[in-house]
Coordinates of C-alpha atoms in Angstrom, one line a residue:
X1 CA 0.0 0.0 0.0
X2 CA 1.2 3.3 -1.0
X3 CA 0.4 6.4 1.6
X4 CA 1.1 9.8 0.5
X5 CA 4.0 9.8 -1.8
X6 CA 5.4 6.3 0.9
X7 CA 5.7 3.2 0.0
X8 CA 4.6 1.1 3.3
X9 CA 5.3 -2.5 3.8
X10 CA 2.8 -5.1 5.0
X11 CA 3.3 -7.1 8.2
X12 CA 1.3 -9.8 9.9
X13 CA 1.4 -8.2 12.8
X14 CA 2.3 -4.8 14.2
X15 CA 2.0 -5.0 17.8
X16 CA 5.8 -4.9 18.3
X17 CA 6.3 -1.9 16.3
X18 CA 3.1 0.0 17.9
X19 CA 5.0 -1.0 21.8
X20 CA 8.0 0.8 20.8
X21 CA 6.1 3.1 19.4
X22 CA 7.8 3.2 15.7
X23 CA 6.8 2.3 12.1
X24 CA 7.0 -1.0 10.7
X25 CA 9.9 0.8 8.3
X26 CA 11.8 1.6 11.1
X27 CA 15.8 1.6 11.0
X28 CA 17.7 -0.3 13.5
X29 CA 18.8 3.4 15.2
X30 CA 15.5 4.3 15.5
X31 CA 14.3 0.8 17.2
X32 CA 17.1 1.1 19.9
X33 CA 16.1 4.9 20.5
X34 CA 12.6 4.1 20.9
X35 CA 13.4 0.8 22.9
X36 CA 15.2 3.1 25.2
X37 CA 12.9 5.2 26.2
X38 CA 10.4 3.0 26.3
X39 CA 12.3 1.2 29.0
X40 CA 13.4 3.8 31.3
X41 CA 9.1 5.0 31.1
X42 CA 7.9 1.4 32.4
X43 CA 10.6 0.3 34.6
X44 CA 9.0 -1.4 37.6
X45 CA 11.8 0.3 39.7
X46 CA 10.2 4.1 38.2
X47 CA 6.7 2.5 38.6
X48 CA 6.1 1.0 41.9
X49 CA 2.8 1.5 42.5
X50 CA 1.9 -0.2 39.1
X51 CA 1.6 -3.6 39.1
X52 CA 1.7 -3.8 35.4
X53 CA 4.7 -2.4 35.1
X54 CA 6.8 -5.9 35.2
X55 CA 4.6 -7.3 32.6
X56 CA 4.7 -3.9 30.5
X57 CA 8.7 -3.9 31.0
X58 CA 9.3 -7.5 29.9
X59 CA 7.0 -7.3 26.4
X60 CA 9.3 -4.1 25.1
X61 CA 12.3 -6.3 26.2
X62 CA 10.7 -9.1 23.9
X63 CA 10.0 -6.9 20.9
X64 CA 13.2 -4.8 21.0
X65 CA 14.9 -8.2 21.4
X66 CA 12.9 -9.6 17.8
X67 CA 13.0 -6.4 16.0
X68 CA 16.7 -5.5 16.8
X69 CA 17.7 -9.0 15.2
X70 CA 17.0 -8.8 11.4
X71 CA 16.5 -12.8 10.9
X72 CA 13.9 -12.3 14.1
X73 CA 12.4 -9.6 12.6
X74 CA 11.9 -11.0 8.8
X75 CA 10.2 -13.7 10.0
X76 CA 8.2 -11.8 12.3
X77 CA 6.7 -9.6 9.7
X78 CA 5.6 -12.3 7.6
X79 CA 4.2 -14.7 10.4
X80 CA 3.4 -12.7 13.7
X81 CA 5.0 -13.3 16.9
X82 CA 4.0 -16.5 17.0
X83 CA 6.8 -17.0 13.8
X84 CA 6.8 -20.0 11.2
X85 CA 5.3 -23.1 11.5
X86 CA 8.1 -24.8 13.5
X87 CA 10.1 -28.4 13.3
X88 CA 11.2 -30.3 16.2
X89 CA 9.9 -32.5 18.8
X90 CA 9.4 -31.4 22.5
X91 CA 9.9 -33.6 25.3
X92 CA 6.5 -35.0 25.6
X93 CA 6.5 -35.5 22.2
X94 CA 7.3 -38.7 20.0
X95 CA 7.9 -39.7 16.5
X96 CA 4.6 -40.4 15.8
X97 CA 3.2 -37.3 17.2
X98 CA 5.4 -35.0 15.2
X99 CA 5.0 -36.4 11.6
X100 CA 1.1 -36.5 12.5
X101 CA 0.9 -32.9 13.8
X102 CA 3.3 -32.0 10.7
X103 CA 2.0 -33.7 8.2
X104 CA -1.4 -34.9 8.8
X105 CA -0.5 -38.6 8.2
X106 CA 1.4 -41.8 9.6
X107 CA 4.7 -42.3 9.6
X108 CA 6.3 -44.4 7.0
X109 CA 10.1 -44.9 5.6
X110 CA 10.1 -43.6 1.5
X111 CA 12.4 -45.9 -0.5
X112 CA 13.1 -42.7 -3.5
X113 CA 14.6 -40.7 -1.0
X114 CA 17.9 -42.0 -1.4
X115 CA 20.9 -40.8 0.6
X116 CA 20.6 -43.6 3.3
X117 CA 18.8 -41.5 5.9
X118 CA 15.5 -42.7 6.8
X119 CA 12.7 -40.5 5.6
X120 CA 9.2 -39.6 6.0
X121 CA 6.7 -38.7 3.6
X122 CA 3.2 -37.4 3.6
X123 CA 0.2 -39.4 2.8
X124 CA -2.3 -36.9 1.2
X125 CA -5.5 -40.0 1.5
X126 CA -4.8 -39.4 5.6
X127 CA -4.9 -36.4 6.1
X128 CA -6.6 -33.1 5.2
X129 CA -7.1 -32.8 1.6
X130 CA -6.0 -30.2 0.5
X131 CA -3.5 -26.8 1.7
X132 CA -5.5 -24.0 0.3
X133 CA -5.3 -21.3 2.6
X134 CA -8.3 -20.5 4.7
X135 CA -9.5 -17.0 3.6
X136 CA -9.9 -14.7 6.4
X137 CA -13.1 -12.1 7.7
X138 CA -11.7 -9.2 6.4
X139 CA -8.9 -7.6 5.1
X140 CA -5.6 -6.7 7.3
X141 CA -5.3 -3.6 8.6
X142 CA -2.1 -1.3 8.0
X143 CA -0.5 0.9 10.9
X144 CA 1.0 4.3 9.9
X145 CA 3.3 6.4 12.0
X146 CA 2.4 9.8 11.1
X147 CA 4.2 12.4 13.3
X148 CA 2.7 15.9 14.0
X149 CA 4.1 18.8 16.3
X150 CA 3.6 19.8 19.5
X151 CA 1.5 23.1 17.8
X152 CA -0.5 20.8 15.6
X153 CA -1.4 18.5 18.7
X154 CA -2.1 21.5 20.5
X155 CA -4.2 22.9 17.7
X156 CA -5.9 20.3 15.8
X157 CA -5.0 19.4 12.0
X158 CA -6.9 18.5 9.2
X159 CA -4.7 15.7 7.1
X160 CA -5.3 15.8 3.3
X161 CA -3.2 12.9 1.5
X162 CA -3.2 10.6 -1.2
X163 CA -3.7 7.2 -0.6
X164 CA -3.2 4.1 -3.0
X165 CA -4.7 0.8 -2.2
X166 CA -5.7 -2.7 -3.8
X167 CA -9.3 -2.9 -4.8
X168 CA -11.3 -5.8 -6.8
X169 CA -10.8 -5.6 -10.3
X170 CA -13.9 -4.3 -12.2
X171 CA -13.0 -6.0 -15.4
X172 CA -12.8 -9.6 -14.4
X173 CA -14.7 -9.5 -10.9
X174 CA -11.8 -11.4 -9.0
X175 CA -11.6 -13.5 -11.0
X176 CA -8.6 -12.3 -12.9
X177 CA -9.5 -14.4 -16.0
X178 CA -10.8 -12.7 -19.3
X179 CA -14.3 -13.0 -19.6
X180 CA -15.7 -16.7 -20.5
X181 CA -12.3 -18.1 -19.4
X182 CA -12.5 -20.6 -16.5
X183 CA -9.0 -21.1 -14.7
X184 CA -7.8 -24.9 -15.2
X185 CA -6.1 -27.1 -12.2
X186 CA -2.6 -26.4 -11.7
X187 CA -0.4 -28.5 -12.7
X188 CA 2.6 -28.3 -10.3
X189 CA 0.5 -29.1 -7.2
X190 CA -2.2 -31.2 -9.0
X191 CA -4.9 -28.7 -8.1
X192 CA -4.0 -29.2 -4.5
X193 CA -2.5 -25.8 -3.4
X194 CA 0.4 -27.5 -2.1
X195 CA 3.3 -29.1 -2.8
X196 CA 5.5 -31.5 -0.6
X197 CA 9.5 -29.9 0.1
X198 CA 12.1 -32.0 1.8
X199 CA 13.5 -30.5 5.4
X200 CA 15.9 -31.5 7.3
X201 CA 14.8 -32.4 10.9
X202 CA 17.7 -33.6 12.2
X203 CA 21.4 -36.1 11.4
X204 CA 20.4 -38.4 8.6
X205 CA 16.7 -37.7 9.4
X206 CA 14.8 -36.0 6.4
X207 CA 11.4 -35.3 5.8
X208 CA 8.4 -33.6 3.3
X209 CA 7.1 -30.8 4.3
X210 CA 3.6 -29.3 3.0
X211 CA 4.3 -25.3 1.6
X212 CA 1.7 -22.9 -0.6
X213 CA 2.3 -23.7 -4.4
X214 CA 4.5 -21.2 -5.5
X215 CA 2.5 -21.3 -8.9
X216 CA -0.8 -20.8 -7.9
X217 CA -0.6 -19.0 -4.6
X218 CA -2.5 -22.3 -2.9
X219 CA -5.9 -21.8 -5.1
X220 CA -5.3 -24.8 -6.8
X221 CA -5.8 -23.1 -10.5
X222 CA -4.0 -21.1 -12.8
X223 CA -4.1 -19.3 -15.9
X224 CA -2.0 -19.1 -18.9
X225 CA -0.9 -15.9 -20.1
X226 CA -3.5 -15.0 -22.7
X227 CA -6.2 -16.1 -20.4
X228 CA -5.0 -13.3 -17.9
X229 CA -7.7 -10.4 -17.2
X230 CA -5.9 -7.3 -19.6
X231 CA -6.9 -4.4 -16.6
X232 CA -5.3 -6.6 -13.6
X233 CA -2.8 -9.1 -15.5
X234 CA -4.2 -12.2 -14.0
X235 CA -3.4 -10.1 -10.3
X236 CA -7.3 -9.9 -9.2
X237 CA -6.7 -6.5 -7.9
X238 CA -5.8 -3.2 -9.5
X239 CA -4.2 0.2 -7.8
X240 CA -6.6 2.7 -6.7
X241 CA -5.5 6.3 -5.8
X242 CA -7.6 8.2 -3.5
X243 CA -7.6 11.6 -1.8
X244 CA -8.4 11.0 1.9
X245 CA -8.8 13.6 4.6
X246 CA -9.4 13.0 8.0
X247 CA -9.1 15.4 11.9
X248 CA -6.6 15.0 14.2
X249 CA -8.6 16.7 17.5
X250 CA -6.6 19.2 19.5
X251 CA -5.7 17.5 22.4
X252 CA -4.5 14.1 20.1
X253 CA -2.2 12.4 22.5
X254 CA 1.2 10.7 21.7
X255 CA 0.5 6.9 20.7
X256 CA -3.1 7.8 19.7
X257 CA -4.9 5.9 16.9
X258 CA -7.0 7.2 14.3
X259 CA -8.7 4.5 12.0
X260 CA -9.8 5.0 8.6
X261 CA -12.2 1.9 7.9
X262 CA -12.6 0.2 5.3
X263 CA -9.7 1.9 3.5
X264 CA -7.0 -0.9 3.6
X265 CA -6.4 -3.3 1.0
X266 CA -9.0 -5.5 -0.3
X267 CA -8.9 -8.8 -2.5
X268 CA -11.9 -10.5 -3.9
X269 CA -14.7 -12.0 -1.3
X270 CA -12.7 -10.3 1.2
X271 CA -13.7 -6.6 2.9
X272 CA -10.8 -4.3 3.3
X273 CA -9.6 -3.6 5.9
X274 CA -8.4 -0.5 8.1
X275 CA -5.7 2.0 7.6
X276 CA -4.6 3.4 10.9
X277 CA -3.0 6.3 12.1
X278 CA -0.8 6.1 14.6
X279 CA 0.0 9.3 16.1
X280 CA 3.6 10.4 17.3
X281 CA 4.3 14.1 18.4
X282 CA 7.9 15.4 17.4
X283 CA 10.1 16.9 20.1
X284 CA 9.6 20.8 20.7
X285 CA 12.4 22.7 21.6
X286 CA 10.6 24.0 24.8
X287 CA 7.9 22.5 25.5
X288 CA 7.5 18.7 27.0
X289 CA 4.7 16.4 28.2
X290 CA 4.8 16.2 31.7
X291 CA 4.2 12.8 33.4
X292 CA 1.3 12.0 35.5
X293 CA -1.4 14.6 34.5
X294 CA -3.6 14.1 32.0
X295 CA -3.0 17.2 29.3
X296 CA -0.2 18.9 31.6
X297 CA 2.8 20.3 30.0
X298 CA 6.2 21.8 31.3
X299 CA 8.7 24.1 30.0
X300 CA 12.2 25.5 31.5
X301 CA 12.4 29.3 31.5
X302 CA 15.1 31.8 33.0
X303 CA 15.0 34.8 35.0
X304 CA 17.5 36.9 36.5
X305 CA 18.3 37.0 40.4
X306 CA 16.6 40.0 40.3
X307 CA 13.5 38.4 39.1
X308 CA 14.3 35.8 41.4
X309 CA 14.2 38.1 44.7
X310 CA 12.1 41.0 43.9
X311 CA 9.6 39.7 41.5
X312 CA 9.0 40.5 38.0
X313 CA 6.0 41.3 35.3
X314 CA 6.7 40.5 32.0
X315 CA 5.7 38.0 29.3
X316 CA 7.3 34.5 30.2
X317 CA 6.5 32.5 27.2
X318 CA 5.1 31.9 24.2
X319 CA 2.6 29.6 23.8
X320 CA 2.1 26.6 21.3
X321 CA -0.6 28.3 19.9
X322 CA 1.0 32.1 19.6
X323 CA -0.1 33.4 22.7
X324 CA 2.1 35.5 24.6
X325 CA 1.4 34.4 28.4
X326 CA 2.5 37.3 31.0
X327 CA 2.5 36.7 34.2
X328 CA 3.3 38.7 37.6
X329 CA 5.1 38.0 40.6
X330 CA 5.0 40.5 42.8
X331 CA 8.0 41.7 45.3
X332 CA 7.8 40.1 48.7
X333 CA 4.9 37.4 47.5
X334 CA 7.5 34.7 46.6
X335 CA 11.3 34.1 46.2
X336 CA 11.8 32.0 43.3
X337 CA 14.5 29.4 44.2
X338 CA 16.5 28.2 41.3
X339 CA 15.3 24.9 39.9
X340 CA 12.0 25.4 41.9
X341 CA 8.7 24.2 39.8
X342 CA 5.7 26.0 39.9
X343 CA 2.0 25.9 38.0
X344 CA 0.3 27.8 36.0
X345 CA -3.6 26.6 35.8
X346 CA -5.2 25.4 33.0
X347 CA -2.3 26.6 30.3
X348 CA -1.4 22.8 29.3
X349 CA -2.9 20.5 26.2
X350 CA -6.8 20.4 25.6
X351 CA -8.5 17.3 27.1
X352 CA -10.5 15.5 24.8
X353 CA -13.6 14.4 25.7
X354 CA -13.7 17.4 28.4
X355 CA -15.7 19.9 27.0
X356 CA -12.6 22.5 26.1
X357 CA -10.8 21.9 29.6
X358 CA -6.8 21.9 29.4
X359 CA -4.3 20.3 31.5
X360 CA -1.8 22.7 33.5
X361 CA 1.8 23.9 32.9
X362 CA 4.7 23.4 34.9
X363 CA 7.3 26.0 35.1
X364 CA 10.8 25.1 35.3
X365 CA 12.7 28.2 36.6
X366 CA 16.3 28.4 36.1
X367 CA 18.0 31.7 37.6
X368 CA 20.6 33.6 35.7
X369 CA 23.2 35.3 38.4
X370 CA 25.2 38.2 37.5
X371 CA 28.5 37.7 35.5
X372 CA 32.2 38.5 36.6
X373 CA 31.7 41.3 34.4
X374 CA 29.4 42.8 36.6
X375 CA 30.9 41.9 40.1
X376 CA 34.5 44.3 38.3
X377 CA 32.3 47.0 37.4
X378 CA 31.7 47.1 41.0
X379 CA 35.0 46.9 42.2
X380 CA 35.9 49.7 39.5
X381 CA 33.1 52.1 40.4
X382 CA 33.9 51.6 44.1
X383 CA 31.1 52.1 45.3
X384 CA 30.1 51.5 49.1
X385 CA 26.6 52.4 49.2
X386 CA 23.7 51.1 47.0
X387 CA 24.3 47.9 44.5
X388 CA 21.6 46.9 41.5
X389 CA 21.3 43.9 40.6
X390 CA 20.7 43.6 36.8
X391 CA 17.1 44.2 36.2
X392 CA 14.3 42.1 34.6
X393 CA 14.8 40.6 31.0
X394 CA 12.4 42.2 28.1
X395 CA 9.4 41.3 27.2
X396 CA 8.8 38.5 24.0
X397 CA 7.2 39.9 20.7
X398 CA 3.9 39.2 20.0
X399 CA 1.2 39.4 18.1
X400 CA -1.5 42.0 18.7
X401 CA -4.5 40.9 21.0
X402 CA -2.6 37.7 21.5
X403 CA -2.0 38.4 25.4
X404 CA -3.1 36.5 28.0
X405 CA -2.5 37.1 32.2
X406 CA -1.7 34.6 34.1
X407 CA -0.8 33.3 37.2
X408 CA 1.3 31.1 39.0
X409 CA 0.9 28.9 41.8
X410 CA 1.2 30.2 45.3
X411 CA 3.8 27.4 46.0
X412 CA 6.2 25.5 44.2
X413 CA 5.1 21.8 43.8
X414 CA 8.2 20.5 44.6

């Protein structure tokens, strides 16, 4: 499936990728980044009063530990975490259990096999009859990573992309035959949809093992060339482009979904399935989530020692959304300590589902103290009487009517 001008690949499954957080077309650097931080957010150690947090903690270890191995990883996207269909005999298990869970059938030596091993083969009459593959409900769904920034989630964006999916062939139906052409039995597999490979199972020990026909894709038919549908090629399906728009809701968190039904891939007798959205908010040079409060925010600004002692009333920040947020503290209502945190009510992300209500802001202060410079311009003037401290840093531009007063908390919260 083709998203936007992206070429996305299909997986079986994308519950690894969506733990850590990252697209299925991840890179290695981007898997271990995203590995790392999910492991130092659900540490049991930094969660104790989670009792999930153990079961959380070992899962990313599990999926880092599949996706950072790119053998693990192939054969995870193309059969889940469950993996292939594996060989191999437990400890409960004998030799006629395995060849009968494997094959379907009994267990029986095959003279053609040659080599001087023993071998095993497959008895087709005792077992199931045929290895078509069972068609599924409905179409698989396909995850997308699509990153906005902290302004947009703050905001709310309307996404307009181009999207370019598999749909049933209008000229054959499905079918993928010309019209009036039935598709004849395949000949590799016999009109079975499987064919019987040898494997190896273990020193002088070899055996068949049932795969898809490569040929027929496991239908059991096939058509020649010139029988082939001329819109499709023989493929069933043909490329659709479509212009899709959907909301992402001020407030969207980080890890959110948004599902588009119905406009994943589809193949014949089979509804498509759902293209999903999931959304990841890029890192802001200021501003941060802050843990532990649903829509709260936090942000590291710097005063003077002034400021610090005596108060100040100025514009702090800028918001997210271009609002110049002033706020007072007046002298002798607080003494800013460096690294102290305070709060600034209702100043964080929008809440969905809250009618308009907005998480709070946390305020980082970091105080600036005068520089050597100063302290020698002192000792030049020599001056025994009054010292000033440097005063209060400027204001921020803004926009016109794009002030707001504020407020911060009467004590610091920590």
């Amino acid at each position: 499936m083709t998203i936007g001008c992206y070429e996305m690949k299909l997986v079986a499954d994308s519950s690894y990728y969506d733990l850590l957080e990252v697209s299925v077309d991840a890179t290695e650097i981007e898997i271990k980044k995203a590995y790392k931080k999910k492991a130092m957010q659900h540490h049991p150690d930094k969660n104790p009063d989670n009792p999930e947090a153990h079961e959380t903690f070992q899962r990313i270890g599990q999926a880092y530990e599949t996706l950072s191995n790119p053998d693990d990883r192939a054969t995870y996207d193309q059969f889940g975490p469950d993996g292939a269909p594996k060989g191999g005999m437990g400890p409960d298990m004998d030799m006629d259990d395995l060849f009968a869970s494997m094959f379907g059938g009994g267990m029986g030596f095959d003279p053609f096999m040659g080599g001087g091993g023993a071998g095993f083969s497959f008895d087709p009459s005792g077992g199931p009859s045929g290895g078509r593959r069972p068609k599924p409900s409905r179409g698989r769904d396909t995850t997308v990573a699509y990153d906005i920034t902290m302004e947009e989630a703050f905001k709310g964006k309307k996404v307009v992309m181009s999207l370019e999916r598999d749909r049933v062939c209008g000229g054959c139906k499905g079918s993928g035959a010309r019209s009036g052409v039935t598709p004849g039995d395949c000949s590799r597999c016999e009109a079975k949809g499987f064919i019987l490979t040898d494997r190896h199972l273990g020193p002088g020990l070899l055996g068949k093992m049932k795969t898809t026909c490569p040929e027929c894709d496991g239908e059991g038919k096939r058509l020649r060339e010139k029988e082939k549908c001329k819109k499709c090629k023989g493929k069933k399906v043909v490329k659709e482009k479509k212009r899709i728009e959907f909301m992402i809701d001020p407030g969207t968190e980080d890890g959110e979904r948004i599902a588009l039904r119905g406009e994943g891939d589809e193949a014949p007798d089979i509804p498509a399935g759902d293209v999903i959205f999931l959304i990841r908010h890029l890192p802001h040079p200021s501003f941060r989530h802050h843990p532990g409060s649903a829509g709260s925010l936090q942000i590291v600004l710097s005063i003077r020692l002034s400021e610090s002692l005596l108060g100040f009333s100025r514009v702090l920040f800028i918001h997210l959304d271009g609002r110049g947020i002033h706020v007072t503290s007046k002298r002798g209502e607080r003494i800013i300590q460096p690294g102290s945190v305070w709060v600034i009510k209702g100043e964080g992300m929008p809440i969905r589902g809250k009618g308009g209500r907005k998480g709070d802001m946390y305020v980082r202060f970091e105080v600036e103290f005068p520089t050597t410079d100063w302290a020698k311009a002192l000792e030049l003037a020599e001056t025994e009487t009054k010292v000033e401290l440097p005063g209060r840093k400027p204001d921020l531009a803004i926009e016109e009517g794009k002030l707001e007063k504020r407020e911060l908390s009467a004590k610091p919260v920590n």
